[in-house]
Coordinates of N, CA, C and O in Angstrom, one line a residue:
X1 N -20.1 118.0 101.0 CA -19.8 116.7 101.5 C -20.2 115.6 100.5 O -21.4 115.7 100.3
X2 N -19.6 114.7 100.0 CA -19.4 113.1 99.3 C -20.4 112.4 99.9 O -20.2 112.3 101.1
X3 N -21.5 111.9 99.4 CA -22.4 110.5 99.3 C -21.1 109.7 99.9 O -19.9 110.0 99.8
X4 N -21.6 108.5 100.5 CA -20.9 107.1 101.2 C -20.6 106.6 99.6 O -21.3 106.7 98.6
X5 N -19.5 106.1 99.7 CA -18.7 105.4 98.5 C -18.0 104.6 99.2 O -16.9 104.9 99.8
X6 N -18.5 103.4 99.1 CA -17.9 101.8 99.8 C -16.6 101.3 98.6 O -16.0 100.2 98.8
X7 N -16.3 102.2 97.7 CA -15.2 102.1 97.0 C -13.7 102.6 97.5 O -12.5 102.3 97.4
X8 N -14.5 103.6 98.1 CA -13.2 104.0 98.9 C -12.5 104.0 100.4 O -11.6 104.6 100.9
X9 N -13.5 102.7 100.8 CA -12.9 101.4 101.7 C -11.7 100.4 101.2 O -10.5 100.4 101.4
X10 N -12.6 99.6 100.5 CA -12.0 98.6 99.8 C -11.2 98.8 98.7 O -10.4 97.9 98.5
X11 N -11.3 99.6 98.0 CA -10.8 99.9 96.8 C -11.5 99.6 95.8 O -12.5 99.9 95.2
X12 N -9.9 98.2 95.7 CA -10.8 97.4 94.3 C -11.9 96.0 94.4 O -12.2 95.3 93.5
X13 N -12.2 95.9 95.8 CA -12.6 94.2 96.0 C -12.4 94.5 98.2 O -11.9 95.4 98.8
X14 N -12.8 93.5 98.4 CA -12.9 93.2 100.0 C -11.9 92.1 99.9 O -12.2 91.0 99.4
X15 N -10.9 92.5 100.4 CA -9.2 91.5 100.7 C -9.8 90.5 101.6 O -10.6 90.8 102.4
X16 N -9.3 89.2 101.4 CA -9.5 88.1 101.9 C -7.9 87.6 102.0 O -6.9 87.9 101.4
X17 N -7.9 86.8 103.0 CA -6.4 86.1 103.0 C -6.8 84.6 103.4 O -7.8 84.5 104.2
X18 N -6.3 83.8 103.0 CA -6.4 82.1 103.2 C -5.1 81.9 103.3 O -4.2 82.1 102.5
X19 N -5.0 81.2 104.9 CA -3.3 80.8 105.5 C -2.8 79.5 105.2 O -3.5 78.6 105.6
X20 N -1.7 79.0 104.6 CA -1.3 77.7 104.9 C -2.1 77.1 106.0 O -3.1 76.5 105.6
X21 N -1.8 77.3 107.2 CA -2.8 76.9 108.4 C -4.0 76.5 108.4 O -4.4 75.6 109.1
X22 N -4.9 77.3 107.4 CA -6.3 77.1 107.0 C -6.6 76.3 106.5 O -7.4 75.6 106.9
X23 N -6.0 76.1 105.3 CA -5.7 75.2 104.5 C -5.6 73.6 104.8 O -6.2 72.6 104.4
X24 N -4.4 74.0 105.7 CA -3.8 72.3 106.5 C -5.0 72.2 107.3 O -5.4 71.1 106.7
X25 N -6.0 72.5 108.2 CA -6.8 72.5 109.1 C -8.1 71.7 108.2 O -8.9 70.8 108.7
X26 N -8.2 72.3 107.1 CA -9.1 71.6 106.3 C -9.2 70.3 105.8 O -10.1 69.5 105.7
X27 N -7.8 70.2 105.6 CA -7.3 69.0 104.6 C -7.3 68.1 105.7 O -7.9 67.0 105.4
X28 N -6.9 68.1 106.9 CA -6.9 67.3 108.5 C -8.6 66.6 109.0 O -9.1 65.7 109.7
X29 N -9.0 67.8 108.0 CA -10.7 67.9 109.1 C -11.0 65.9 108.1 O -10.6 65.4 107.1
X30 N -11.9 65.5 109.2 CA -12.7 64.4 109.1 C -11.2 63.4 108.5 O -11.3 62.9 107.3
X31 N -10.3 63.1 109.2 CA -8.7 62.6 109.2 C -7.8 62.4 109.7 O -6.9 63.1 109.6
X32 N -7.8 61.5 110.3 CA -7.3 61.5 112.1 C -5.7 60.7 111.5 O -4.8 60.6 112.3
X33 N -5.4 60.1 110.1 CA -4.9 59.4 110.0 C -3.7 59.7 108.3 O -3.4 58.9 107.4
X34 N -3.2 61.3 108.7 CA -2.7 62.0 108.0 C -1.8 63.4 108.4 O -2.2 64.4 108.9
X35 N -0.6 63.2 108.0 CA 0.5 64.3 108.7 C 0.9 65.1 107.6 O 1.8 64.7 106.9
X36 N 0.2 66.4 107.3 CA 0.1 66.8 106.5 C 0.5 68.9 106.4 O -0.2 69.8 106.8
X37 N 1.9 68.9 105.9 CA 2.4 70.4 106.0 C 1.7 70.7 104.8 O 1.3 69.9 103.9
X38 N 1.7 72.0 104.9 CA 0.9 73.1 103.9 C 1.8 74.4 103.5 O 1.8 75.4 104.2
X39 N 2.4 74.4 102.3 CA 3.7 75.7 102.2 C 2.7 75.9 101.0 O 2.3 75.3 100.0
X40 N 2.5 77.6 101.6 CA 2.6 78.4 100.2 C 3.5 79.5 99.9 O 3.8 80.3 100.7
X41 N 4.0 79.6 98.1 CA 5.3 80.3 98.4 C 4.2 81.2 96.6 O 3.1 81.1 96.0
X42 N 5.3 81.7 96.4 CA 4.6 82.6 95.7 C 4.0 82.4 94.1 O 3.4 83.2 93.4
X43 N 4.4 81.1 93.7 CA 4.3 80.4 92.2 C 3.3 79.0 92.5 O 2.4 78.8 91.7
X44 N 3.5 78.2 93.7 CA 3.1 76.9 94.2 C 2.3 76.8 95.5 O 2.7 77.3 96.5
X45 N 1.3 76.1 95.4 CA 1.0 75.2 97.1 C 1.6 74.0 96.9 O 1.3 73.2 96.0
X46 N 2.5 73.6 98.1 CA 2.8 72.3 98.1 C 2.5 71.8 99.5 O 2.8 72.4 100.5
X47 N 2.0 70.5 99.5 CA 1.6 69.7 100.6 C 2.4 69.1 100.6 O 3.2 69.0 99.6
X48 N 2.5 68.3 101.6 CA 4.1 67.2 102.2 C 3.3 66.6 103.7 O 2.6 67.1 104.7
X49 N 3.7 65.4 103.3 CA 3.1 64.8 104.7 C 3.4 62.7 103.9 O 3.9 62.1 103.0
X50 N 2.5 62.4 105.3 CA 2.4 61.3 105.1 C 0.9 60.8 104.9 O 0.1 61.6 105.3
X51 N 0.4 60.0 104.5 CA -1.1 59.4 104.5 C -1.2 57.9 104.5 O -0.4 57.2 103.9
X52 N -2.4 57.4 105.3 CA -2.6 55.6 105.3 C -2.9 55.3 103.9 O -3.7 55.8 103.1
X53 N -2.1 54.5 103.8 CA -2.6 53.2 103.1 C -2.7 52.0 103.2 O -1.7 51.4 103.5
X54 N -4.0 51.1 102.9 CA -4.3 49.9 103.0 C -4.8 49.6 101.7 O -5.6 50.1 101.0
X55 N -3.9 48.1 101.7 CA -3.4 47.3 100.6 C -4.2 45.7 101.1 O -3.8 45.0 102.0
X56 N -4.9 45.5 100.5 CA -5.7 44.6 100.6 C -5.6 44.2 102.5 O -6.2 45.1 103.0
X57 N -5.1 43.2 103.6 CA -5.2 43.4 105.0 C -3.9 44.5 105.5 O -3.8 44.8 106.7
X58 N -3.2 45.0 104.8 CA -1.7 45.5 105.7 C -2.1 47.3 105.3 O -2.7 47.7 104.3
X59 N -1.8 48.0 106.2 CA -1.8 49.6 106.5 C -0.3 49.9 106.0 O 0.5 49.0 106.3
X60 N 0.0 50.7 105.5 CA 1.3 51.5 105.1 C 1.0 53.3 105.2 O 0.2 54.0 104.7
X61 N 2.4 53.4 106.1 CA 2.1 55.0 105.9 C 3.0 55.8 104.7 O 4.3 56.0 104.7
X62 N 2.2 56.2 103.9 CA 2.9 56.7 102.4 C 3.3 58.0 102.3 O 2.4 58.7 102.0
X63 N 4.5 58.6 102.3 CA 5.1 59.7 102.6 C 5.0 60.4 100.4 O 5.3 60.1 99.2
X64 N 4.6 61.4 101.0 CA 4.1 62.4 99.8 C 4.2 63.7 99.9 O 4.2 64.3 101.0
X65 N 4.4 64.4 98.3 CA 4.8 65.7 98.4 C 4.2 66.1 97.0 O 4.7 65.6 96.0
X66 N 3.2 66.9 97.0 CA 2.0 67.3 96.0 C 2.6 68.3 95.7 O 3.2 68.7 96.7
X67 N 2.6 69.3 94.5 CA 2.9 70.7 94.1 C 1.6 71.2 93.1 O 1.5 70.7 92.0
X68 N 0.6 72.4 93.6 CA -0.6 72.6 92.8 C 0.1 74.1 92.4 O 1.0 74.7 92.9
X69 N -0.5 74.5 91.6 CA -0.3 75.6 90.4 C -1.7 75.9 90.2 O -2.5 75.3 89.7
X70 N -1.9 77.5 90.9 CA -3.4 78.2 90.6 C -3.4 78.1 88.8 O -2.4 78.5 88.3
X71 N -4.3 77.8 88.2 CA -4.8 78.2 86.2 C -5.8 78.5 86.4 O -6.3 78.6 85.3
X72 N -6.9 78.8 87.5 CA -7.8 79.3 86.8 C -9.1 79.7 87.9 O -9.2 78.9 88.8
X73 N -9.8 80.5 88.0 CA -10.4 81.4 88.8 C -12.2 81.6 87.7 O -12.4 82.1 86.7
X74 N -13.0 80.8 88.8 CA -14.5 80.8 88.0 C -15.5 81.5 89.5 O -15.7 80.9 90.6
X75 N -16.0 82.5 89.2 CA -17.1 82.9 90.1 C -16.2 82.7 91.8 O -15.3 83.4 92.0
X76 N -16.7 81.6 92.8 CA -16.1 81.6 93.5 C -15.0 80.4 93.8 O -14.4 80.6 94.9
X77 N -14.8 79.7 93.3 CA -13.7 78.7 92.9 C -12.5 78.8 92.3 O -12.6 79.0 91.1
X78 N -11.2 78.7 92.8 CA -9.9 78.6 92.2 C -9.4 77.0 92.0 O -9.5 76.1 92.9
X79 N -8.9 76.8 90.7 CA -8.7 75.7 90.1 C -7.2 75.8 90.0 O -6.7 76.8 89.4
X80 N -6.5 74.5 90.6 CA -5.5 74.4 90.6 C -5.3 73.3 89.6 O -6.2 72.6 89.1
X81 N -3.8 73.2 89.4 CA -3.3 71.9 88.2 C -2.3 71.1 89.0 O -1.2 71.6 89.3
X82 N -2.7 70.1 89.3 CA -1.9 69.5 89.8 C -0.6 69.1 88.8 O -0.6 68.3 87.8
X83 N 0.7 70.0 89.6 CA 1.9 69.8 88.9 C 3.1 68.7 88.7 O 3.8 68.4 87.8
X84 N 3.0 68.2 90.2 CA 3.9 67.5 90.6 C 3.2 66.7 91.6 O 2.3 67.2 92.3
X85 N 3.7 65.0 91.4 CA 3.5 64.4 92.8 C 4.9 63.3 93.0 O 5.5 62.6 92.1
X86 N 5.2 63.4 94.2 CA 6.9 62.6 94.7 C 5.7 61.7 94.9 O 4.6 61.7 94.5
X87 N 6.7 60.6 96.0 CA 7.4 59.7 95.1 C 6.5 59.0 93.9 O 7.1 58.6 92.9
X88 N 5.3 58.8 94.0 CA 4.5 57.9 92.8 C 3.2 58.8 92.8 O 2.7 59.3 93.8
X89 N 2.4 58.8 91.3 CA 1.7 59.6 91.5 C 0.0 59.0 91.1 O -0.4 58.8 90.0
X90 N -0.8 58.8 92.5 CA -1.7 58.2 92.6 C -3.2 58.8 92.5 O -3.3 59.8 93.2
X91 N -4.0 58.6 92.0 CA -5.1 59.2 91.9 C -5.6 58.7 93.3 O -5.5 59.5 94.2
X92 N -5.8 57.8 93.5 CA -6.5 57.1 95.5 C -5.8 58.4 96.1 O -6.5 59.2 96.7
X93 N -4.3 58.7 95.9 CA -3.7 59.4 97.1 C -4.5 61.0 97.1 O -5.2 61.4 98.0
X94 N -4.4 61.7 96.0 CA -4.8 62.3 95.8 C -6.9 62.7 96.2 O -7.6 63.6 96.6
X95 N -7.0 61.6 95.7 CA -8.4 61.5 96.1 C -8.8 61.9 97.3 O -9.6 62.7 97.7
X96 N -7.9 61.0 98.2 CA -8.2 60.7 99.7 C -7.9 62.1 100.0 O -8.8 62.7 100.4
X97 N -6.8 62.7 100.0 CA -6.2 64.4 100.8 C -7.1 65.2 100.1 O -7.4 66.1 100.8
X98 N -7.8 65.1 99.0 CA -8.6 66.0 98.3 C -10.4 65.9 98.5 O -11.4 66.5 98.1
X99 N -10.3 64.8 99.3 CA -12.0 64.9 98.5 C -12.4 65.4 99.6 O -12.2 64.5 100.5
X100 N -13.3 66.7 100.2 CA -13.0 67.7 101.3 C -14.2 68.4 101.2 O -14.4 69.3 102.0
X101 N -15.4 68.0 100.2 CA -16.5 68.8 99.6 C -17.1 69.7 101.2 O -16.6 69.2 102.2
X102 N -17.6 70.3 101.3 CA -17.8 71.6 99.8 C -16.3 72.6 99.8 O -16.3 73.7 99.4
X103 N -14.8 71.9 100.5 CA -13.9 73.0 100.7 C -13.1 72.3 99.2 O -12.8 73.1 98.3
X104 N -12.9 71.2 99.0 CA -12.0 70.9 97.8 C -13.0 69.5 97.1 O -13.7 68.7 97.6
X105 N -12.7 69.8 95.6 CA -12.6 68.6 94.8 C -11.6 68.3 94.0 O -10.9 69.1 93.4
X106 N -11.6 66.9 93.9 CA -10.6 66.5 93.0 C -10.8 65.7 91.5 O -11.7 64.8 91.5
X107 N -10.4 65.9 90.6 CA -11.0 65.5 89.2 C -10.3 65.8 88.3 O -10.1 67.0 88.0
X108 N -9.6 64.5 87.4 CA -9.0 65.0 86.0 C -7.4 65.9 86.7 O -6.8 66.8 86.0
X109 N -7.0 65.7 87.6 CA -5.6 65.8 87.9 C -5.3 67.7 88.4 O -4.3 68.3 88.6
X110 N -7.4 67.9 88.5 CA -7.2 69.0 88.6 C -7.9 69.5 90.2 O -8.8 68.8 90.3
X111 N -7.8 70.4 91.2 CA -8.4 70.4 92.3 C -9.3 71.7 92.5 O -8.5 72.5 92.8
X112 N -9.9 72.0 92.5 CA -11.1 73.0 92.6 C -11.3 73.2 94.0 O -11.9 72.4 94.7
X113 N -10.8 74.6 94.6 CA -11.2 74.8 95.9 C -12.2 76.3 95.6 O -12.1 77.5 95.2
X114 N -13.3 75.3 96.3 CA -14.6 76.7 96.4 C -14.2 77.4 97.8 O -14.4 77.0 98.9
X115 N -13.8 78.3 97.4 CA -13.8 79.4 98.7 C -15.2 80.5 99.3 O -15.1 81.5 100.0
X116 N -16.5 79.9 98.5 CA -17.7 80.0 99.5 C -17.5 79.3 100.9 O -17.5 80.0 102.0
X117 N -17.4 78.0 100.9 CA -17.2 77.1 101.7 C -16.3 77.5 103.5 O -16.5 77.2 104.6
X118 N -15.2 78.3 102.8 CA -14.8 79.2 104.0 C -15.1 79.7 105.0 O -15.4 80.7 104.4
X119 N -15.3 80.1 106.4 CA -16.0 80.7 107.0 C -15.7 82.2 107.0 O -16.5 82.9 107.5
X120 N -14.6 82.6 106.3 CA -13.9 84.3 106.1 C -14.7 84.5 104.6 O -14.9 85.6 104.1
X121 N -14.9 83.6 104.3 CA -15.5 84.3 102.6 C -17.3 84.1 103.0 O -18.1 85.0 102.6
X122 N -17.8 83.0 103.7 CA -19.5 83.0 104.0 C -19.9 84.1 104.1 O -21.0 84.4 103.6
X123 N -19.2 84.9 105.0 CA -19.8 86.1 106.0 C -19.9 87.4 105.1 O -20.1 88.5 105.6
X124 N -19.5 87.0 103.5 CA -19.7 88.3 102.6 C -20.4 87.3 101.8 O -19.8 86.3 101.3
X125 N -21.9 87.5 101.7 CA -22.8 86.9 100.4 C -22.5 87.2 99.1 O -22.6 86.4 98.1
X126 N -22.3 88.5 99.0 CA -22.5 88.6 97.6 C -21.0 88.9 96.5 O -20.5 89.8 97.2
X127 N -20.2 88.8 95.6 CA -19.4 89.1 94.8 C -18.4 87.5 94.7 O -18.3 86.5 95.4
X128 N -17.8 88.0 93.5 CA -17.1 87.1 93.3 C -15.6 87.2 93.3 O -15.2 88.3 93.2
X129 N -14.5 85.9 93.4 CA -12.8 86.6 93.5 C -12.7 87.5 91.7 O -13.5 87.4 90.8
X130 N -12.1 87.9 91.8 CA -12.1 89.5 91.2 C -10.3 89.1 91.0 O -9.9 88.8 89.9
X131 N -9.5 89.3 91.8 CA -8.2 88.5 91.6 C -7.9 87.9 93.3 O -8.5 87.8 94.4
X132 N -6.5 87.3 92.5 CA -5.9 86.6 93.9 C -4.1 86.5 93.2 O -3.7 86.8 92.1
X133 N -3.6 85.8 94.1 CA -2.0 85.8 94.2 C -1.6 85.2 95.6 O -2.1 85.4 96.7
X134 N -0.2 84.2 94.9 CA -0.1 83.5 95.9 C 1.2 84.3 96.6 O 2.3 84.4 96.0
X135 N 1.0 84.7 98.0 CA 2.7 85.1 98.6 C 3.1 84.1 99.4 O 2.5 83.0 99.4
X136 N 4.2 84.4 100.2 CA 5.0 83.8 100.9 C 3.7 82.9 102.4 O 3.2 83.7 103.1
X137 N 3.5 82.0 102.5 CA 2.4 81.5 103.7 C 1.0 81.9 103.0 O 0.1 81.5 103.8
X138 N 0.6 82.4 102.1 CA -0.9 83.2 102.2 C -1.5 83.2 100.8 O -0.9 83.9 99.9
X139 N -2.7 82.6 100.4 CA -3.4 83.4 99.0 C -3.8 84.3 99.7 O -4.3 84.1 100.8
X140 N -3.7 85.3 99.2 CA -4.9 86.7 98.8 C -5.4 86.9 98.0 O -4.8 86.9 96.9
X141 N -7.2 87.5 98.0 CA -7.5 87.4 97.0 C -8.6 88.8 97.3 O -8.8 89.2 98.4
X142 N -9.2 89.3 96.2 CA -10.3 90.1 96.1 C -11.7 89.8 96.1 O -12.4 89.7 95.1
X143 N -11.9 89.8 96.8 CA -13.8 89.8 95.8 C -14.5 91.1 95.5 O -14.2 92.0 96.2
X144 N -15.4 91.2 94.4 CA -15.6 92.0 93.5 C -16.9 92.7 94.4 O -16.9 91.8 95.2
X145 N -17.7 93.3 94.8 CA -18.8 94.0 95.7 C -19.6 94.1 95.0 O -20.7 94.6 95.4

């Protein structure tokens, strides 16, 4: 009989999945004042919504459509590049939907989502993403054991 080998559970990594849903839920949290869809498709995350803006006394609600591009994966953080922004492309806008610490930062056009921060990734202390890929509604990703 085989010693326990936790390799041949998991394989290559402990599968993790992060939903559009999860996503939008984050970006919402501490934001009462933002309508914000969350599509992930297999190359892009794109957000689409609307967000306040106030312009010296007047509020305007500013209709936006962000496209991020995963480049880059460090310990437990995935760095996206921000690809695309409709109609005008604002750092404030950007700032405001992004600055989310400890789930997102924003900086240099680029977004850094630490996925310690998570409540599905907390509950495994130790390893890091190992890979990931974006499908249709879902990253998935590995971490390493």
């Amino acid at each position: 009989m085989n010693a326990f080998d936790p390799s041949n559970i998991f394989g290559n990594g402990i599968p993790i999945t992060v939903t559009a849903a999860m996503i939008e839920s984050i970006i919402k949290m501490k934001s009462s004042d933002q309508d914000i869809k969350v599509e992930i498709t297999p190359k892009h995350i794109v957000l689409s919504g609307t967000t306040e803006v106030k312009k010296m006394m007047f509020k305007k609600n500013v209709a936006f459509r962000i496209t991020l591009k995963p480049v880059h994966v460090e310990k437990r953080t995935i760095s996206f590049e921000l690809v695309e922004m409709e109609p005008i492309d604002r750092s404030f806008i950007n700032q405001r939907i992004f600055n989310r610490p400890p789930f997102f930062e924003f900086e240099n056009r680029m977004i850094k989502m630490n996925v310690s921060a998570w409540n599905i990734v907390r509950k495994i202390p130790v390893g890091t993403i190992k890979s990931f890929e974006l499908v249709d509604g879902a990253l998935k990703m590995k971490l390493s054991l």
